[in-house]
Tab-separated table of N, CA and C in Angstrom:
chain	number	residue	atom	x	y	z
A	147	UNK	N	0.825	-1.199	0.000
A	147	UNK	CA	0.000	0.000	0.000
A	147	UNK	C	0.862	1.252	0.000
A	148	UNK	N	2.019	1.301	0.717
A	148	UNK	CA	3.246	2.291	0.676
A	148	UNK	C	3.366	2.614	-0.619
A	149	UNK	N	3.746	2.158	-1.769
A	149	UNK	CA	3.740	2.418	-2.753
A	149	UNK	C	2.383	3.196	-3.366
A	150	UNK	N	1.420	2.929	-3.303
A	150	UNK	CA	0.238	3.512	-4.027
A	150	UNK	C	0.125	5.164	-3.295
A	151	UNK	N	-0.040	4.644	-1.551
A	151	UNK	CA	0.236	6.322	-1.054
A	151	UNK	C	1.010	6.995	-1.462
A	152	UNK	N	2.435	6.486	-1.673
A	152	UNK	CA	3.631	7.537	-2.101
A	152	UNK	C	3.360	8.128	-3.743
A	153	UNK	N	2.558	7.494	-4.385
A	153	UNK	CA	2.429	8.244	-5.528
A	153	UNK	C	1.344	8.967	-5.204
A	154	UNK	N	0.179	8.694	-4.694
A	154	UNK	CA	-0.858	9.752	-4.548
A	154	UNK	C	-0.382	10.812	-3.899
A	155	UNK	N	0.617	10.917	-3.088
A	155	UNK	CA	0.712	11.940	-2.081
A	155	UNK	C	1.646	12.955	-2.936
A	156	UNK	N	2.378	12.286	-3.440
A	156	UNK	CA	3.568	12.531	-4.526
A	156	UNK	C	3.017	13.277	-6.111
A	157	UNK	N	1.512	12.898	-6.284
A	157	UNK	CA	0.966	13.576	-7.539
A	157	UNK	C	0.858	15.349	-7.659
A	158	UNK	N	1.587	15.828	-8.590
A	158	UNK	CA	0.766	16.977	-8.902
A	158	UNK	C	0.349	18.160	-9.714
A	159	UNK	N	0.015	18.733	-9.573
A	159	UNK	CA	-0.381	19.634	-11.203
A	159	UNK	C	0.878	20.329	-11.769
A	160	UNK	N	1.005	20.412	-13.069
A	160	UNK	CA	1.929	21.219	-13.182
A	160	UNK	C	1.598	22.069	-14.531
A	161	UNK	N	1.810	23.427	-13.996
A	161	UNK	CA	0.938	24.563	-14.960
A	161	UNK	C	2.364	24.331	-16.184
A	162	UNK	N	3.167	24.598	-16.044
A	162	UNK	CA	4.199	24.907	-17.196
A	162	UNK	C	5.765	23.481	-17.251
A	163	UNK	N	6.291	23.363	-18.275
A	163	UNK	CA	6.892	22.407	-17.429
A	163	UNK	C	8.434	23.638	-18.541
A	164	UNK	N	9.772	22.574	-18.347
A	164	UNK	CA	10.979	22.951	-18.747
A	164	UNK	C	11.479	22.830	-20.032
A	165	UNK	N	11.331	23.977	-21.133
A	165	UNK	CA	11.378	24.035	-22.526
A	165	UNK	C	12.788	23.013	-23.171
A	166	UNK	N	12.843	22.421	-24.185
A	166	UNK	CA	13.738	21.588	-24.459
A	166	UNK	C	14.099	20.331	-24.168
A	167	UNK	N	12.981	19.871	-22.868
A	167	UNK	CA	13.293	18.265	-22.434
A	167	UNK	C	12.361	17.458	-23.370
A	168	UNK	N	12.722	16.497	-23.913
A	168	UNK	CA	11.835	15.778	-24.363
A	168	UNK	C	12.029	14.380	-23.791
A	169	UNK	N	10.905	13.721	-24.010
A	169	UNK	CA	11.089	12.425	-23.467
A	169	UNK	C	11.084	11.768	-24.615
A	170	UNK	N	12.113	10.674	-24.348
A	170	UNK	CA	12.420	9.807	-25.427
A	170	UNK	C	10.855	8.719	-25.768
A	171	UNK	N	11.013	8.079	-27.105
A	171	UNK	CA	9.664	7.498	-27.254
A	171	UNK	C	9.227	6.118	-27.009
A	172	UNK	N	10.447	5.934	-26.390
A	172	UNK	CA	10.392	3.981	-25.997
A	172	UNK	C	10.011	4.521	-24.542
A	173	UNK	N	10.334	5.654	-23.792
A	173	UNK	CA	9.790	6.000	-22.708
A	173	UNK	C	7.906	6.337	-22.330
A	174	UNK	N	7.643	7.062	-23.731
A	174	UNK	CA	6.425	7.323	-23.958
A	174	UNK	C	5.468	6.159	-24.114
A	175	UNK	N	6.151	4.861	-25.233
A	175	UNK	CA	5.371	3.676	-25.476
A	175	UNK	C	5.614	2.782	-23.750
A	176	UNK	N	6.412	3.078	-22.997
A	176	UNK	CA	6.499	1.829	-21.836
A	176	UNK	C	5.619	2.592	-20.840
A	177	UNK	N	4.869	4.222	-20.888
A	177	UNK	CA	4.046	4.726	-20.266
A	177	UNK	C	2.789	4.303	-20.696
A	178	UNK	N	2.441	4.022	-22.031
A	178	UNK	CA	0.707	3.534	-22.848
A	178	UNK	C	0.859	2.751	-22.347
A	179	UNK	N	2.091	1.528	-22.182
A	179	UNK	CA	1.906	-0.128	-22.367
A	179	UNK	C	0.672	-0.437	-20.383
A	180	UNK	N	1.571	0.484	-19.992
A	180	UNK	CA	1.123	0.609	-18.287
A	180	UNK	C	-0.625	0.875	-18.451
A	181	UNK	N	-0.666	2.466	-18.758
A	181	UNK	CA	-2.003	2.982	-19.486
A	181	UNK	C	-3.491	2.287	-19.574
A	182	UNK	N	-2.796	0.993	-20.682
A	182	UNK	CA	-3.535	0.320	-21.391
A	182	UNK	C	-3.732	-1.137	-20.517
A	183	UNK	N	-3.291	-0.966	-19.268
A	183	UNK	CA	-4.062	-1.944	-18.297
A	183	UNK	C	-4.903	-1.239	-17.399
A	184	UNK	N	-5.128	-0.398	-17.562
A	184	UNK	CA	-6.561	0.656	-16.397
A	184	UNK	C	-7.699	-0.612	-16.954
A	185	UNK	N	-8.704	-0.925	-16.040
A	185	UNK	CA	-9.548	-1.312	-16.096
A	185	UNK	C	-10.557	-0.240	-16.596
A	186	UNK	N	-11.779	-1.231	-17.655
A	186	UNK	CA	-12.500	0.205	-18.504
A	186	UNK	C	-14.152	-1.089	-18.467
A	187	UNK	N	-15.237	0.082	-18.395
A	187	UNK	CA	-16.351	-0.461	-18.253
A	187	UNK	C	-16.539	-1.791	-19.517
A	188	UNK	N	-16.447	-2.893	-18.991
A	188	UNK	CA	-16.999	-4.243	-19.553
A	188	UNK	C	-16.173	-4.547	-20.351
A	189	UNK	N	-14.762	-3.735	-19.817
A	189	UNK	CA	-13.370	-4.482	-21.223
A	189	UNK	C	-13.340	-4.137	-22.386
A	190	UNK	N	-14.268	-2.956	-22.492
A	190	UNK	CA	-14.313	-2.255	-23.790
A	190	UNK	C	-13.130	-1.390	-24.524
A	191	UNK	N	-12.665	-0.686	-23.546
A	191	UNK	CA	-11.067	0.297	-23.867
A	191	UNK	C	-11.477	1.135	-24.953
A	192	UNK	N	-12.131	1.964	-24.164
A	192	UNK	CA	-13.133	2.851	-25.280
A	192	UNK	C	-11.926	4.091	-25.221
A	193	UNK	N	-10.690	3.976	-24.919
A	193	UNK	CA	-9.697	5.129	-25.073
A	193	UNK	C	-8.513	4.475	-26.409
A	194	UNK	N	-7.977	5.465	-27.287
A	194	UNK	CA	-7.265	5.530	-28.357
A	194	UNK	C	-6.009	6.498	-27.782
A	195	UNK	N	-5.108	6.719	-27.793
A	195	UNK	CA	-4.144	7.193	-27.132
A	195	UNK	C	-3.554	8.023	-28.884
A	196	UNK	N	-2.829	9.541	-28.873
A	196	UNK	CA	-1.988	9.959	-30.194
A	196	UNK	C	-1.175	10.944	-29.429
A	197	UNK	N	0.104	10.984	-29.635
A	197	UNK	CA	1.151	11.113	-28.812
A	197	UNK	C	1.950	12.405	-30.188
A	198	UNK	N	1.461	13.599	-29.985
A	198	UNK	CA	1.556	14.746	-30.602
A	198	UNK	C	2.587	15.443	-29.867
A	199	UNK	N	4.245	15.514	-30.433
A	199	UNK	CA	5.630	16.118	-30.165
A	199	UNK	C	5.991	16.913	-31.220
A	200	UNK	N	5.461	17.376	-32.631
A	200	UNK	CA	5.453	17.704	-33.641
A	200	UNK	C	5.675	19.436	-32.947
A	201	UNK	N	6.491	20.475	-33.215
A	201	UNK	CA	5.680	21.437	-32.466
A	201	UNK	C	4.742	22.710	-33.453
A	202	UNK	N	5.069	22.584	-34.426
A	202	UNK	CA	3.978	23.168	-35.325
A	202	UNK	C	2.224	22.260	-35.056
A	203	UNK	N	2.011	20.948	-34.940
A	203	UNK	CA	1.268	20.536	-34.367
A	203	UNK	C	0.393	20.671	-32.992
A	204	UNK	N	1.285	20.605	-31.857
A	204	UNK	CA	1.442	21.237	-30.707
A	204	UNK	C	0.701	22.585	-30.700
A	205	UNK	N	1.511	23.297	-31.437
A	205	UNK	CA	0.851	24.957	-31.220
A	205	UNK	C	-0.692	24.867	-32.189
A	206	UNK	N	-0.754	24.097	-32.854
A	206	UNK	CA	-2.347	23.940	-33.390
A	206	UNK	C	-3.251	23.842	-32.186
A	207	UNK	N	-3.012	22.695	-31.668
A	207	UNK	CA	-3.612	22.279	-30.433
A	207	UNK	C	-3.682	23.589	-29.178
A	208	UNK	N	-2.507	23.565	-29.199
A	208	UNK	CA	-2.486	25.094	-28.211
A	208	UNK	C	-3.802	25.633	-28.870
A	209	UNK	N	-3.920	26.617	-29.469
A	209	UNK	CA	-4.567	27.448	-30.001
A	209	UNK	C	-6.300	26.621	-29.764
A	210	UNK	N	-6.610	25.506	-29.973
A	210	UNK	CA	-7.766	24.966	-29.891
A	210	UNK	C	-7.890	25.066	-28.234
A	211	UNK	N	-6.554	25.003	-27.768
A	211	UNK	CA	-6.775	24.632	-25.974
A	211	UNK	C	-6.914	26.416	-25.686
A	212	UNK	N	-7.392	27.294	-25.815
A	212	UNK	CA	-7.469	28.704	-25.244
A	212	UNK	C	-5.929	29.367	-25.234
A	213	UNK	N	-4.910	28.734	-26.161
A	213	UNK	CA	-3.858	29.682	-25.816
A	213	UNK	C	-3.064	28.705	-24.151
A	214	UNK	N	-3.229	27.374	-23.782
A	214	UNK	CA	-2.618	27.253	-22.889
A	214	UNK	C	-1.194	27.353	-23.060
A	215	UNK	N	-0.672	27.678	-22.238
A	215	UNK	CA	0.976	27.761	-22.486
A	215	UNK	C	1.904	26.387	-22.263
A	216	UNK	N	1.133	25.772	-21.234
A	216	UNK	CA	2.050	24.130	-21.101
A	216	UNK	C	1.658	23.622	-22.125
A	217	UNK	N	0.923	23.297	-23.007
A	217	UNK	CA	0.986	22.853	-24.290
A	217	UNK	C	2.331	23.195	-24.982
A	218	UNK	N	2.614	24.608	-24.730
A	218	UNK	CA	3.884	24.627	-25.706
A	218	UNK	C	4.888	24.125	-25.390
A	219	UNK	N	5.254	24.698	-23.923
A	219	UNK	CA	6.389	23.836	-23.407
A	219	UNK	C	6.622	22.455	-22.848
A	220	UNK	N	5.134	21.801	-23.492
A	220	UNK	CA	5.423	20.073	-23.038
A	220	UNK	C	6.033	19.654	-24.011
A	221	UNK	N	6.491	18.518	-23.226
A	221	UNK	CA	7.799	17.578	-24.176
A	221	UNK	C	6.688	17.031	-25.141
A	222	UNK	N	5.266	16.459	-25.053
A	222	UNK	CA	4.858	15.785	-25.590
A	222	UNK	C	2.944	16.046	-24.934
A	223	UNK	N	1.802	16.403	-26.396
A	223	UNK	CA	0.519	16.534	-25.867
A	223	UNK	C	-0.236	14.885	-25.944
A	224	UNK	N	-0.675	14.480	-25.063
A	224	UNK	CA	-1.254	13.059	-25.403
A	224	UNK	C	-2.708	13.683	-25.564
A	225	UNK	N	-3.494	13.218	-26.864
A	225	UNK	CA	-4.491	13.416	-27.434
A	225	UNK	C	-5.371	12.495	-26.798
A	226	UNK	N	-6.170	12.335	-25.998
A	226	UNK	CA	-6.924	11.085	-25.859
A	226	UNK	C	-8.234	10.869	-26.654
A	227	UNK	N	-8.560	9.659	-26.933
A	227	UNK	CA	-9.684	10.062	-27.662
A	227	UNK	C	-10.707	8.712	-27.622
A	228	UNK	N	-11.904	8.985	-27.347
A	228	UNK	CA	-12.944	8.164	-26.964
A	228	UNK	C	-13.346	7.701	-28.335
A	229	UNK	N	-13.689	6.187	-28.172
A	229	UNK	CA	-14.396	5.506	-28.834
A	229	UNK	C	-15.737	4.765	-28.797
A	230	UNK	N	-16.803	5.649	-29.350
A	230	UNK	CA	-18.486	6.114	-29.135
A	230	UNK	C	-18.606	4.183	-29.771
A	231	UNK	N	-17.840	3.257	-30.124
A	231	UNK	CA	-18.515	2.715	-30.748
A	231	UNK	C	-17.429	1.087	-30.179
A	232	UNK	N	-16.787	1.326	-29.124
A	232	UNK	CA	-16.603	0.394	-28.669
A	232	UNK	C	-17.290	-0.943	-28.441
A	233	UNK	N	-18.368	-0.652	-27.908
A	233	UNK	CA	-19.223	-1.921	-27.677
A	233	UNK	C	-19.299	-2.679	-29.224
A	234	UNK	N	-19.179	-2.238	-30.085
A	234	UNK	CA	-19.427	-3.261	-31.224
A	234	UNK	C	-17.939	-4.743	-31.361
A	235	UNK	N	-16.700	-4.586	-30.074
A	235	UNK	CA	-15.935	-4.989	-30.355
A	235	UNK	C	-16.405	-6.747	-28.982
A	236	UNK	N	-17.335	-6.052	-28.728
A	236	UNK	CA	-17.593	-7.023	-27.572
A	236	UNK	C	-17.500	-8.328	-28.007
A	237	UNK	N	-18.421	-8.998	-28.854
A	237	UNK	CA	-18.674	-9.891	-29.368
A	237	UNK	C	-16.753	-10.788	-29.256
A	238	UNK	N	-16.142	-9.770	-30.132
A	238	UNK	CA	-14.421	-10.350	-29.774
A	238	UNK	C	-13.787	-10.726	-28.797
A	239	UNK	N	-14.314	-9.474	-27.548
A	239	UNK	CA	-13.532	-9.777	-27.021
A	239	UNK	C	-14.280	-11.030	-25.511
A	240	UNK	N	-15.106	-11.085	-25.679
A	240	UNK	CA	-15.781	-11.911	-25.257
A	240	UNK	C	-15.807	-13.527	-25.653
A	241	UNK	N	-15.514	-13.538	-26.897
A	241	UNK	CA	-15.255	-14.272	-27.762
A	241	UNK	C	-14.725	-15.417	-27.426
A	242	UNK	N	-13.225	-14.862	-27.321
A	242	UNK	CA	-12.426	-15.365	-26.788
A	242	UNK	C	-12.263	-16.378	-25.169
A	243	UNK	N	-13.008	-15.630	-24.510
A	243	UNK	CA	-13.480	-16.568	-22.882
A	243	UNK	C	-13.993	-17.204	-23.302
A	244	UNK	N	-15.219	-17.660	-23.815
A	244	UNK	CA	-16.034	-18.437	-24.505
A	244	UNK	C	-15.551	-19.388	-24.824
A	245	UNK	N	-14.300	-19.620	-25.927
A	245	UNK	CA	-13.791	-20.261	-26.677
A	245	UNK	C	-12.857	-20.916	-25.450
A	246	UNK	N	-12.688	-20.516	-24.370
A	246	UNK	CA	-11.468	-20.876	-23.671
A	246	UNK	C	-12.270	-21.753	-22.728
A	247	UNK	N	-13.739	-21.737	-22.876
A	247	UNK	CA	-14.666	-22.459	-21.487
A	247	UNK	C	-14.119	-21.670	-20.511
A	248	UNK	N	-14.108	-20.028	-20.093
A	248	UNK	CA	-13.951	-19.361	-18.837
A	248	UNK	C	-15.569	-19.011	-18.797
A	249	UNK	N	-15.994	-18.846	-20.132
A	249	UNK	CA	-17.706	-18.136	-20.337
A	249	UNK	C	-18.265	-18.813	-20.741
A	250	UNK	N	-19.061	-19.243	-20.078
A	250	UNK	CA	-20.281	-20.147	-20.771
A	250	UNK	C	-21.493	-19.839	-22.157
A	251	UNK	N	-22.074	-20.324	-22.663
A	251	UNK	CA	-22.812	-19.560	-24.111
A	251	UNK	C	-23.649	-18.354	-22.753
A	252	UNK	N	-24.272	-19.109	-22.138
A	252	UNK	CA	-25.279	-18.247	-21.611
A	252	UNK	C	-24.418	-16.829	-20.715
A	253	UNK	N	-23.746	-17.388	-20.398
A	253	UNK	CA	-22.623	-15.934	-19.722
A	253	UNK	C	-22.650	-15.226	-20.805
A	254	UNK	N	-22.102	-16.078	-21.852
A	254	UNK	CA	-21.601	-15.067	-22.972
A	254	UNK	C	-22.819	-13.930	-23.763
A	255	UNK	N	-23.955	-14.744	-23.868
A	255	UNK	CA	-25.268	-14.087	-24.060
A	255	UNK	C	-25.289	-12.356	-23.562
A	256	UNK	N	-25.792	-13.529	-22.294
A	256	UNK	CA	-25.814	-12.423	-21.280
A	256	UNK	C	-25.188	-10.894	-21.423
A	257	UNK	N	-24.485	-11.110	-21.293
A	257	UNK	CA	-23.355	-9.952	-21.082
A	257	UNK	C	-22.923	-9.046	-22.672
A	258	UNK	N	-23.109	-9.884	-23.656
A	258	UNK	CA	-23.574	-9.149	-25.080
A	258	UNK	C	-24.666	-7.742	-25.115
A	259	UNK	N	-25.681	-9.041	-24.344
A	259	UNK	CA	-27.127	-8.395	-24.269
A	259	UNK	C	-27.104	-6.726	-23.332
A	260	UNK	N	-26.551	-7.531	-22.318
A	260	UNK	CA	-26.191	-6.150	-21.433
A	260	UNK	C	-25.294	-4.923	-21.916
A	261	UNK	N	-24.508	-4.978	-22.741
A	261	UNK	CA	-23.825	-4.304	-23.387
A	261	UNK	C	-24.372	-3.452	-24.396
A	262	UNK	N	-25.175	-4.117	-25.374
A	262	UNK	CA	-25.801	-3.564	-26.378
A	262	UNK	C	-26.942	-2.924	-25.564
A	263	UNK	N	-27.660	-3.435	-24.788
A	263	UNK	CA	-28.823	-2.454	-24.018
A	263	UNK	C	-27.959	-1.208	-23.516
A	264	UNK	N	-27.103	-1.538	-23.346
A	264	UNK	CA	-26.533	-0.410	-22.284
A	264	UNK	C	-26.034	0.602	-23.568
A	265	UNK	N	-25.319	0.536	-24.702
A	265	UNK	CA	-24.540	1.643	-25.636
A	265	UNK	C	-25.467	1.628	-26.896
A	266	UNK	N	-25.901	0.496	-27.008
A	266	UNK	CA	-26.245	0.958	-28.925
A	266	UNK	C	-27.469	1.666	-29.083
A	267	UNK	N	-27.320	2.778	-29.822
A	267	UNK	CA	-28.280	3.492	-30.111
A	267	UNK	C	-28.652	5.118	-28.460
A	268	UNK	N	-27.477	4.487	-28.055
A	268	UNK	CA	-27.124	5.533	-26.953
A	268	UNK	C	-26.401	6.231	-26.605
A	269	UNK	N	-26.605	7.855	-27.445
A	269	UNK	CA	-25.355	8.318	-27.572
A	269	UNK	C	-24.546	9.383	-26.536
A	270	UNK	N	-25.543	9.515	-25.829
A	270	UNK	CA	-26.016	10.872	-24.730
A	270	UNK	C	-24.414	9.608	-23.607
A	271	UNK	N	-25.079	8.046	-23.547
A	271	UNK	CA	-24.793	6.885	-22.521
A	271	UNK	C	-23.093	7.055	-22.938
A	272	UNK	N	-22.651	6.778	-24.482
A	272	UNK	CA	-21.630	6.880	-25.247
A	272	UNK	C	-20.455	7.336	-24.643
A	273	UNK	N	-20.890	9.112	-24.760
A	273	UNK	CA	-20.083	10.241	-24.327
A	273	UNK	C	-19.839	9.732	-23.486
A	274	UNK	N	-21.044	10.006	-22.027
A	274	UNK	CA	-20.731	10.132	-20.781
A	274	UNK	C	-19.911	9.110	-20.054
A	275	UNK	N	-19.952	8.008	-20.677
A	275	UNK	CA	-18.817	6.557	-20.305
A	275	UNK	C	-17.365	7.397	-20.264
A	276	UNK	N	-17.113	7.774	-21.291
A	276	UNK	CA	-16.064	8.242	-21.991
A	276	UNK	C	-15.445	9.459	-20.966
A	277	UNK	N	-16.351	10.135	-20.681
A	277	UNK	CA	-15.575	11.699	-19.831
A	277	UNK	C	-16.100	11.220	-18.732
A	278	UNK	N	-16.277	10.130	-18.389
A	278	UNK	CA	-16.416	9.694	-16.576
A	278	UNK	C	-14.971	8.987	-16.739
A	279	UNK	N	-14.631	8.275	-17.553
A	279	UNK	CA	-13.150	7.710	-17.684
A	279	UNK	C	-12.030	9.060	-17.834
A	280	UNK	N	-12.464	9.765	-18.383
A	280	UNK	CA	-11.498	10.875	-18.600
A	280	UNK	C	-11.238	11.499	-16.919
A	281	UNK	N	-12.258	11.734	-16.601
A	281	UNK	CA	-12.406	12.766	-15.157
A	281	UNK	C	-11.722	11.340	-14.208
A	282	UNK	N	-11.794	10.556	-14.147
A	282	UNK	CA	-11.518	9.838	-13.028
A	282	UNK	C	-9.955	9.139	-12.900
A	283	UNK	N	-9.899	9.009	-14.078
A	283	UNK	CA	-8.261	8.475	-14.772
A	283	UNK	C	-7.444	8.499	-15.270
A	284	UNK	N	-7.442	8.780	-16.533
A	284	UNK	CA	-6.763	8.612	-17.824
A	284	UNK	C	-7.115	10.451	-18.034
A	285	UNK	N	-7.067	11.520	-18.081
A	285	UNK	CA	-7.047	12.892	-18.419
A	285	UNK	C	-6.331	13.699	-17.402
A	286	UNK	N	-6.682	13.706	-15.856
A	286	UNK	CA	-5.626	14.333	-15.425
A	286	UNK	C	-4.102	13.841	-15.359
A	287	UNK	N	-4.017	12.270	-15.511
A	287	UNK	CA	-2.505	11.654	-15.599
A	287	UNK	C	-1.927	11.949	-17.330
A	288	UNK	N	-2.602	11.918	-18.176
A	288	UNK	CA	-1.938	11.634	-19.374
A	288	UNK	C	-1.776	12.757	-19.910
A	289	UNK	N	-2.370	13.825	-19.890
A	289	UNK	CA	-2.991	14.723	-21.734
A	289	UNK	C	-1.529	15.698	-21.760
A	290	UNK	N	-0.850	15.811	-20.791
A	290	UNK	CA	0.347	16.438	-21.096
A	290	UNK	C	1.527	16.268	-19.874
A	291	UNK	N	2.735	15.568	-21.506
A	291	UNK	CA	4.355	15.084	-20.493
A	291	UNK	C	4.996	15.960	-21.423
């Protein structure tokens, strides 16, 4: 548990960071690889990760972000970006348990069913999955190193 406190206690905002550092990109990919084990509603991984160091790019973004200034001087903007249409991947990834006898047909049913009741044709449901993951996880840790 020492460990988990020492980073929470240890987290924190940072308005501007130090012009010229960049982080190397095997550093950036061994930060997603981590990332991309957050647990996400029903195993969907309705997040896409784009890792924008370009700085003519950068200052695009700036300009969409109100003129923020740590945009300019980050080593690197992580774009995050929700995917409204995740649930159509269920069937796959579900699939797979199934095939392994961890899910039974009727588990597997099940939990299709629940899925599609819950997103398709729900777009208001979509979003809000998406920026409840953002607000809780993945947006204040990632969108800028």
């Amino acid at each position: 548990m020492s460990t988990f406190t020492d980073l929470i206690e240890s987290r924190r905002s940072a308005m501007n960071f130090v012009e010229g550092v960049k982080i190397p990109q095997n550093e950036l990919e061994e930060m997603f690889s981590y990332a991309r084990l957050a647990p996400s509603a029903h195993n969907l991984q309705h997040t896409n990760y784009k890792v924008v160091s370009d700085e003519n790019l950068k200052e695009e973004i700036r300009k969409a972000a109100y003129g923020q200034y740590k945009i300019h001087s980050a080593s690197a903007v992580i774009v995050v970006l929700g995917d409204k249409h995740a649930y159509l991947k269920a069937p796959e990834i579900y699939g797979g348990l199934k095939a392994l006898g961890a899910m039974s047909q009727e588990d597997y049913d099940a939990e299709i069913e629940t899925i599609n009741n819950a997103y398709a044709e729900n777009d208001a449901f979509q979003r809000e999955e998406f920026a409840i993951c953002m607000e809780l996880w993945l947006f204040p840790a990632c969108l800028f190193f």
